[in-house]
XYZ file of C-alpha atoms in Angstrom:
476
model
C 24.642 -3.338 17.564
C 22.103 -0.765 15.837
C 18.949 -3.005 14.878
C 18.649 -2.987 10.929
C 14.772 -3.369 9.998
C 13.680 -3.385 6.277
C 10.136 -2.035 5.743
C 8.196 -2.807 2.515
C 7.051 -0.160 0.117
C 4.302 -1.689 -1.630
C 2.729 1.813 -3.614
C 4.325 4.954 -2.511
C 1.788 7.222 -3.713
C -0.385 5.054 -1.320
C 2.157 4.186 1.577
C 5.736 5.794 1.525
C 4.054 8.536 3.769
C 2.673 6.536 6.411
C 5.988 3.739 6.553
C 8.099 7.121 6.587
C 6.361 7.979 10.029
C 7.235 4.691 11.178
C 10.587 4.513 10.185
C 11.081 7.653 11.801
C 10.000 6.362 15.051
C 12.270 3.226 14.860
C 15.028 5.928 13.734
C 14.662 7.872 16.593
C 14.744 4.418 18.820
C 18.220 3.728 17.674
C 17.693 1.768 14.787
C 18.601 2.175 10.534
C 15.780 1.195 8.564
C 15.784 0.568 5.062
C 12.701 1.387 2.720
C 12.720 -1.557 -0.146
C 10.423 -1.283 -3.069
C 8.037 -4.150 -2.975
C 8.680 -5.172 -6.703
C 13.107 -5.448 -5.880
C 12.155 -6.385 -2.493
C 13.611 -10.344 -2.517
C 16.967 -9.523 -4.285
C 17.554 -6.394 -1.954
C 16.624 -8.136 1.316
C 19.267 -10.875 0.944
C 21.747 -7.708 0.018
C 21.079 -5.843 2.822
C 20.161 -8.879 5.437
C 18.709 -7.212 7.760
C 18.082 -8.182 11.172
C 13.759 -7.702 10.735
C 11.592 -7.126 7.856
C 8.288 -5.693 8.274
C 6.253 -7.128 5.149
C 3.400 -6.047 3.493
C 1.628 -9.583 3.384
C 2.786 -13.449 3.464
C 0.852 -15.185 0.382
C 1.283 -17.461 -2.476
C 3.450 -15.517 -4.401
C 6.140 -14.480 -1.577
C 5.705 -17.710 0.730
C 9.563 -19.321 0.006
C 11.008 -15.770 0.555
C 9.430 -16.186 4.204
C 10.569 -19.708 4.434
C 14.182 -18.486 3.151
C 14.349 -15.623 5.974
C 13.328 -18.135 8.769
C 16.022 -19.849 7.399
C 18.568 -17.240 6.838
C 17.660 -16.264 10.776
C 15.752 -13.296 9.354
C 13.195 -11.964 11.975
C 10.098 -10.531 9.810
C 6.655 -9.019 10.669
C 3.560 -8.512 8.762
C 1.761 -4.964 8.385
C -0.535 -5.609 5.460
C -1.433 -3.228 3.249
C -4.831 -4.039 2.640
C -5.673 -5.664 6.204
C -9.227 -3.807 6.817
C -11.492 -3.348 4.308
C -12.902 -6.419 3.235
C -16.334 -8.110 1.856
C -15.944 -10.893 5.012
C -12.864 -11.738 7.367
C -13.163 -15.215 5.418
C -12.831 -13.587 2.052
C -9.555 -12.286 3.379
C -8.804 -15.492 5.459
C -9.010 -17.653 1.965
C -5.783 -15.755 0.808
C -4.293 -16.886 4.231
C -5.273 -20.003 3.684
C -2.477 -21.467 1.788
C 0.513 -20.075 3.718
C -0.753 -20.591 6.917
C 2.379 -22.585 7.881
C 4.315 -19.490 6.478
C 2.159 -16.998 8.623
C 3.404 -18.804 11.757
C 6.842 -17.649 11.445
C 5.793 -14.611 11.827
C 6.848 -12.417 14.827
C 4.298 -10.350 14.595
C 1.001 -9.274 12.524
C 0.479 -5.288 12.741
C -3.361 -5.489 12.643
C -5.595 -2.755 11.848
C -8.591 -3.414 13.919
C -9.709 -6.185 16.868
C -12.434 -7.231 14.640
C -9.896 -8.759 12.426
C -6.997 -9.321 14.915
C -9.582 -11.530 16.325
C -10.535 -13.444 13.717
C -7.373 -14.309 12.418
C -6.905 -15.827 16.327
C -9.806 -17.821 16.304
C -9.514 -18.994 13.412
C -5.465 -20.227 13.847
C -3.936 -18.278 11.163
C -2.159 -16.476 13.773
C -1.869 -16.915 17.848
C -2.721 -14.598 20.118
C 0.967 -13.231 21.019
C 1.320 -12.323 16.905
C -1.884 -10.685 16.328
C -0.959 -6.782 17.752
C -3.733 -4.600 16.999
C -1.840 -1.347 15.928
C -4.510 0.463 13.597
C -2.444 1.393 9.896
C 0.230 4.176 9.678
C -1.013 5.383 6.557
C -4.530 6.701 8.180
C -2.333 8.697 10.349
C -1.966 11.248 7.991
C -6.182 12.386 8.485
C -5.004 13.336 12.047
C -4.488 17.113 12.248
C -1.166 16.393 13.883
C 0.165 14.754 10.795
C -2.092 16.527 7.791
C 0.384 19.027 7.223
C 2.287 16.233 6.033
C 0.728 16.021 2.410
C -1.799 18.556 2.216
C -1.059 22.417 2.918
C -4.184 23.807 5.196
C -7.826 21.341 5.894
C -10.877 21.441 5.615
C -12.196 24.613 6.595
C -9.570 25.723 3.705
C -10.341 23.219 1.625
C -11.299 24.095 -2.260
C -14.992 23.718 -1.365
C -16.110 22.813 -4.943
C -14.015 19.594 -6.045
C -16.324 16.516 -6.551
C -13.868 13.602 -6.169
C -14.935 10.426 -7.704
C -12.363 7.458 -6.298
C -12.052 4.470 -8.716
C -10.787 1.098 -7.852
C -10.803 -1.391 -11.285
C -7.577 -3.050 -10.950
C -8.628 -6.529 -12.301
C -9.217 -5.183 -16.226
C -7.496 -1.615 -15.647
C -4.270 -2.644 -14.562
C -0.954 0.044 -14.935
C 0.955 -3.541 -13.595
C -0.241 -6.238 -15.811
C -2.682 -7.121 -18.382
C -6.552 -8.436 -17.466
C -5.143 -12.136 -17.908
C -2.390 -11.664 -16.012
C -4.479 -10.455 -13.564
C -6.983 -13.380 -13.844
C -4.171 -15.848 -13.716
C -2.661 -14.179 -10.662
C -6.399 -14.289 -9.021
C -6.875 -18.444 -9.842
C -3.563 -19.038 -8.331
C -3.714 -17.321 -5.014
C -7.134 -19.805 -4.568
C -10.387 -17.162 -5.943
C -12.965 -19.606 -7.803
C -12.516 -18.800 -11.700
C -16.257 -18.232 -11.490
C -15.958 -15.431 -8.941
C -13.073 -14.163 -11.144
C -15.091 -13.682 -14.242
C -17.804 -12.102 -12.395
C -15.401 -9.143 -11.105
C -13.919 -8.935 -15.173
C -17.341 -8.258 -16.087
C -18.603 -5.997 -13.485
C -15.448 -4.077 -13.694
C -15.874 -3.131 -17.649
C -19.180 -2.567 -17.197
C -18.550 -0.681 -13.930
C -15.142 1.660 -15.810
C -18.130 2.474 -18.582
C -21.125 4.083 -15.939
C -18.220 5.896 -14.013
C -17.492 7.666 -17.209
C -20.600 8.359 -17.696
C -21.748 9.667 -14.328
C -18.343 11.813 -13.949
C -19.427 13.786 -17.482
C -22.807 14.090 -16.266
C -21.751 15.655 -12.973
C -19.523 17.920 -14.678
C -22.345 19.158 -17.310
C -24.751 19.341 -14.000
C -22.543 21.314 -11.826
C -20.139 23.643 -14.389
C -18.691 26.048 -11.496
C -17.611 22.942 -9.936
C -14.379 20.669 -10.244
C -14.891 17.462 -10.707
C -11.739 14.982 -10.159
C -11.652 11.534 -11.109
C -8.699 9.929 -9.125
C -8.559 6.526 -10.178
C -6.412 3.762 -7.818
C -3.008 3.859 -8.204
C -2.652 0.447 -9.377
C -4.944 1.440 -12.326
C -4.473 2.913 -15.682
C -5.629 6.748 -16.042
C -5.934 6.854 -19.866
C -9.037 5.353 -19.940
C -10.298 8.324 -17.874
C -8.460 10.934 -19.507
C -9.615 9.897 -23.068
C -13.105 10.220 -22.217
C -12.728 13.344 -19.944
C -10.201 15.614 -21.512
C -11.885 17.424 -23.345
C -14.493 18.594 -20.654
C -13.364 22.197 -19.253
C -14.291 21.520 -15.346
C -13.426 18.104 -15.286
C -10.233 16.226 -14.667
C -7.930 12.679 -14.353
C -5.170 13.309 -11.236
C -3.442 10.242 -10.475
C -0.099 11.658 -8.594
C 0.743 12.140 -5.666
C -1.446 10.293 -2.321
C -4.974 10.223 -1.835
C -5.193 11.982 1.579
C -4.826 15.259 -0.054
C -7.689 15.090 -2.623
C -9.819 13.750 -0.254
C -8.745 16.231 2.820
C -9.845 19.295 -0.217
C -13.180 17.973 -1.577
C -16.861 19.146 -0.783
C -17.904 15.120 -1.575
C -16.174 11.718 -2.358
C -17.797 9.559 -4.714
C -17.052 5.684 -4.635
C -18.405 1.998 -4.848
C -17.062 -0.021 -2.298
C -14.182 1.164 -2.064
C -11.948 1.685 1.655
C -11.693 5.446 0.304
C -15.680 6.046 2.307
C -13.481 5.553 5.466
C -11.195 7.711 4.851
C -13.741 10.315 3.676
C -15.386 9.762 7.014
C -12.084 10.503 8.617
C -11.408 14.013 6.965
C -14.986 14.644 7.918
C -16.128 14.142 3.964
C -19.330 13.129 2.859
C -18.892 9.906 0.570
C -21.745 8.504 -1.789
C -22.413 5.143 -3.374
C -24.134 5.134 -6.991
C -26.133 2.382 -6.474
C -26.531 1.376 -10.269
C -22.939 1.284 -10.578
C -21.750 -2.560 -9.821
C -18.648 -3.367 -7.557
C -16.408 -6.036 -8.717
C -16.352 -7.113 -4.951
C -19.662 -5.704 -2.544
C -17.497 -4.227 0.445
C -19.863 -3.994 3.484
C -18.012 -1.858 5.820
C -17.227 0.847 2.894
C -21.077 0.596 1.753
C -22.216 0.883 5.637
C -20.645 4.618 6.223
C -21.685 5.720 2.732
C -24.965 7.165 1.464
C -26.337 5.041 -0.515
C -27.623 6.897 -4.037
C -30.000 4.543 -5.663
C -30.066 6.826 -8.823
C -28.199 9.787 -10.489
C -30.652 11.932 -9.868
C -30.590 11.328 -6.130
C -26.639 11.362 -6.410
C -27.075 15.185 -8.128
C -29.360 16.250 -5.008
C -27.056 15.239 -2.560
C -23.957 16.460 -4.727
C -25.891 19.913 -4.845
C -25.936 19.888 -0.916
C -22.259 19.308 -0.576
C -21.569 22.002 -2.537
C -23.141 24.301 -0.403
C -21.891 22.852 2.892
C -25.884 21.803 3.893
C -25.210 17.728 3.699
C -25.754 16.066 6.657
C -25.434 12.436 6.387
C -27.788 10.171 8.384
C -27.704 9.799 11.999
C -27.309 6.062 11.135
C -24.017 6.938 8.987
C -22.320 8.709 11.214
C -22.908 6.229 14.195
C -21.819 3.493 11.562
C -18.725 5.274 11.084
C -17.495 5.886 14.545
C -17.876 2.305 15.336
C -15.829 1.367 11.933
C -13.531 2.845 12.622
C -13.496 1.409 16.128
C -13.651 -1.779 14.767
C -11.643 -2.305 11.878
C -8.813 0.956 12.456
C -9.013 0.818 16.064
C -8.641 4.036 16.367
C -8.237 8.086 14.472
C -5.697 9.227 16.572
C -2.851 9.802 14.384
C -0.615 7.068 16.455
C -0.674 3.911 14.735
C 3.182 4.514 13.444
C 4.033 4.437 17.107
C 2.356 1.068 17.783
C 3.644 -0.280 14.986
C 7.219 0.888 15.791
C 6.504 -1.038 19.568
C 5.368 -3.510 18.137
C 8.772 -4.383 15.530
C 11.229 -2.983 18.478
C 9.908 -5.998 21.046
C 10.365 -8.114 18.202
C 13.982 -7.588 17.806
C 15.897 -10.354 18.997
C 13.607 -12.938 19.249
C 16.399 -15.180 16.895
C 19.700 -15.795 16.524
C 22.520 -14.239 14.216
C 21.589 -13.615 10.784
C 23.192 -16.099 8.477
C 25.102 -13.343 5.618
C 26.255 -16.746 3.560
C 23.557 -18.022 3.104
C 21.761 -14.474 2.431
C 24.457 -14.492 -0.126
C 23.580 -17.529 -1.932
C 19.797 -16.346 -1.804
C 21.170 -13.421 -3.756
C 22.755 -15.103 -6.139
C 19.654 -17.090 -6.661
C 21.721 -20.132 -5.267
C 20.135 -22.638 -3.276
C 16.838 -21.049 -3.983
C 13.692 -22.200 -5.741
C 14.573 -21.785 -9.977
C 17.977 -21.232 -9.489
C 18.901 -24.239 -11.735
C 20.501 -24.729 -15.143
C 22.411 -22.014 -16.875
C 20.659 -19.304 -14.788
C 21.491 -21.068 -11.304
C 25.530 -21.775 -13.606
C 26.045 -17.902 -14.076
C 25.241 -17.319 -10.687
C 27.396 -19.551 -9.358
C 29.881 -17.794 -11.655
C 29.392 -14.565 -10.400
C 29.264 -15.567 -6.870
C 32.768 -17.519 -7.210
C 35.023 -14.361 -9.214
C 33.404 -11.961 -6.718
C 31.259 -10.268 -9.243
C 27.930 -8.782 -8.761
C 24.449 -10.364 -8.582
C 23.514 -7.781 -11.180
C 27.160 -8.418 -13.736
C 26.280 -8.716 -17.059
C 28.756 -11.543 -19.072
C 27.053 -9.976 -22.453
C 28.335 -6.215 -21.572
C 31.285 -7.529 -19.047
C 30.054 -4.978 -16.869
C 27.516 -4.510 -14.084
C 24.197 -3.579 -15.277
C 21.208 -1.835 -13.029
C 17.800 -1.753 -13.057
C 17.829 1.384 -14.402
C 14.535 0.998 -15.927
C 12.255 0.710 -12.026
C 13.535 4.139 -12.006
C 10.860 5.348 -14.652
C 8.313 2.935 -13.140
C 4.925 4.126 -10.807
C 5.863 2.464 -8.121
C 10.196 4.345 -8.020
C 10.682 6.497 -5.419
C 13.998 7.843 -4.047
C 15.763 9.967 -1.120
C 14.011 13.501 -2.623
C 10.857 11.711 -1.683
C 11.843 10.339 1.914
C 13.789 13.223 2.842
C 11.009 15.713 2.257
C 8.244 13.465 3.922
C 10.681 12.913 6.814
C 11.317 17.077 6.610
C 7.347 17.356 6.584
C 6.750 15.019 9.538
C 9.177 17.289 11.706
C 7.506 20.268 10.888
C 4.139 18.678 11.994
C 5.516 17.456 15.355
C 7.436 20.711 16.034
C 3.928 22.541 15.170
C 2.036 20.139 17.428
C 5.170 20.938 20.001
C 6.968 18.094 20.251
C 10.546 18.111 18.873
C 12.383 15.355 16.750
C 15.630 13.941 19.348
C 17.730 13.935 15.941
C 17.184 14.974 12.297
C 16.657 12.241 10.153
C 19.051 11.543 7.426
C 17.857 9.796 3.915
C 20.938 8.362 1.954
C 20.702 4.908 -0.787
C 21.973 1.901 0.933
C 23.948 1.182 -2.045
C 25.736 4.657 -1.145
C 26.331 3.964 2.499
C 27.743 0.625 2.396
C 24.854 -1.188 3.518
C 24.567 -3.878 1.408
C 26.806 -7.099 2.273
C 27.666 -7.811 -1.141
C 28.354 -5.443 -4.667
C 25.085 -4.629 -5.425
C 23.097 -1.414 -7.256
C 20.227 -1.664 -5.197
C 17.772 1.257 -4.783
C 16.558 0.923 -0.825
C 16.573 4.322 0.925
C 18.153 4.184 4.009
C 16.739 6.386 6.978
C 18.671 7.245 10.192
C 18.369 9.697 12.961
């Protein structure tokens, strides 16, 4: 039987490249895998039932969909999407904390780095056999082998004169949800409302100085282009209202980071994981000093220059520009053994560990349970399926309509709307990142076994019930 594995899509801008490099490698393995957007991802997994899901974290907020797929004899793995750049392992740990039971039905936990493979072990949040260190697929893409991928030449090509400044204020700048949302969310998944309200107020105050050292930096250095790329999870207007109207100076939220880092003379951050990756396209990257982080990140601060004020920012800025910065010795010796650390390792391989890692994972349960994945999708059986809601699903469920059959339009109805959404992708997007990742491996000589083939899942009868789900389905 070919293996079915789900893989969650948490950001594509941020991840769809590096999962697509994985998928590929399970593809070409034997198995289908299915790429489910993190925001449809409980609904679709109970229509597709696959035999693993590789998640992007176990926490508060998605602990009874792991208890349901233990259930439902769902294998499932963890690859988190923000499992390495931390202030402290414990600050990490504490989101752990409350789904620990959760975490140990877990096959595996795709780690990015022994320093925190091991402290999840010693600590007991996961044994020894779960923790795999596999570094993160979506670092993969700095390898030359894989670059080609999303940027078109590297650095000795690169548009020498683009200051990048990388933001990360997703508390108070949210494209998701509003700042109490967002504080809500924080209290509930166990951070002190104290510490909460600290990161509110250093992120206004640290949105305001960013401003304010991007338009200085573009009156400073006018033949220069200086891009503010803010996280994807964050608003751009802010930027763009304050910037537009500066000549050498602009907001670019599309597309992935790798590319606007791979092209720029200097990247600009405050604790923020993008100094690593700077570091691995062989980037300078700064700290402004007397700009505040909502959360001090050691490891990003450690391989960064530390600017204490603008004017020592400028000098080193000016250097970049001309290709004379050299960081410190100490940097660059802090970097190498970052990465070591907490990424393992730059070679442009940690889709194929990761891959391993899910394939020896196969088959470690028993036949998955499609009736009760049915009732899950009907919200049936499951946590706030009661009362009318719970009724009209039972409805559905018993006439052989739809999960997604509307009684008002006597029709079925789909989420057309995620379509328009930051976070929609589709098989144009797959198929020309699984098109670009052949190209790079017949360039680097080594040849694909198969093409890979992108359809919906909706399209190729995947799903085990009527259902207009949007997973893209990848196959070799």
């Amino acid at each position: 039987m070919q293996p079915r594995i789900a893989i969650i899509v948490d950001h594509p801008d941020r991840d769809l490249a590096g999962l697509v490099l994985t998928a590929r490698e399970l593809c070409y393995h034997g198995a289908a895998c299915y790429l489910v957007p993190m925001n449809l991802a409980e609904r679709e997994i109970w229509a597709l039932a696959p035999h693993f899901v590789l998640l992007n974290f176990i926490r508060v907020v998605n602990q009874d969909l792991v208890r349901h797929m233990a259930e439902a004899g769902i294998a499932f793995g963890v690859l988190d999407t923000e499992g390495g750049v931390w202030s402290s392992p414990e600050s990490y740990a504490e989101l752990l904390l409350p789904v620990r039971n959760e975490l140990r039905l877990a096959e595996c936990n795709c780690a990015w780095g022994p320093r925190m493979a091991e402290y999840l072990v010693s600590e007991g949040l996961y044994s020894r056999a779960q923790a795999v260190v596999t570094g993160c697929p979506r670092f993969d893409l700095y390898s030359p082998a894989w670059r080609s991928m999303v940027c078109n030449g590297n650095r000795r090509d690169r548009q020498s004169r683009v200051i990048l400044v990388n933001t990360n204020f997703t508390t108070v700048n949210s494209r998701f949800a509003t700042t109490a949302q967002n504080f809500d969310l924080q209290v509930k998944l166990g951070v002190p409302r104290s510490t909460v309200e600290a990161m509110v107020n250093a992120e206004e105050q640290a949105i305001r100085l960013t401003i304010d050292m991007a338009k200085q930096l573009a009156a400073d250095f006018p033949g220069a282009r200086v891009v503010v790329r803010p996280h994807p999870f964050e608003r751009p207007e802010p930027y763009i209202r304050e910037l537009a109207s500066l000549g050498n100076a602009e907001v670019n939220s599309s597309g992935p980071v790798q590319p606007q880092i791979m092209r720029a003379a200097v990247v600009i951050q405050r604790s923020c994981s993008t100094a690593i990756e700077a570091g691995l396209a062989g980037a300078p990257a700064l700290s402004p000093q007397w700009i505040p982080p909502y959360i001090l990140i050691p490891v990003a601060e450690s391989v960064s220059v530390a600017c204490k004020t603008y004017s020592e920012l400028r000098s080193c800025v000016q250097s970049a520009l001309t290709d004379s910065f050299a960081p410190p010795v100490s940097v660059r010796e802090t970097l190498q053994k970052v990465i070591s650390e907490w990424f393992y390792a730059a070679d442009g391989n940690a889709h194929t560990r990761v891959a391993s890692t899910v394939l020896n994972c196969l088959g470690h349960r028993g036949k998955v349970d499609h009736a009760l994945c049915r009732k899950f999708l009907y919200g049936i059986g499951a946590r706030g399926a009661s009362g009318r809601a719970g009724a009209g699903n039972r409805v559905r469920r018993l006439f052989g309509l739809g999960p997604d059959w509307s009684f008002r339009h006597l029709r079925r109805v789909p989420d057309k709307a995620w379509r328009r959404t930051a976070k929609a992708y589709g098989i144009r997007e797959v198929s020309e990142l699984a098109s670009a990742a052949d190209s790079a491996a017949s360039a680097a000589g080594s040849f694909p076994a198969a093409r890979l083939r992108a359809t919906l899942a909706r399209e190729s009868g995947d799903y085990i019930e009527h259902f207009a789900g949007h997973s893209v389905r990848l196959t070799a």
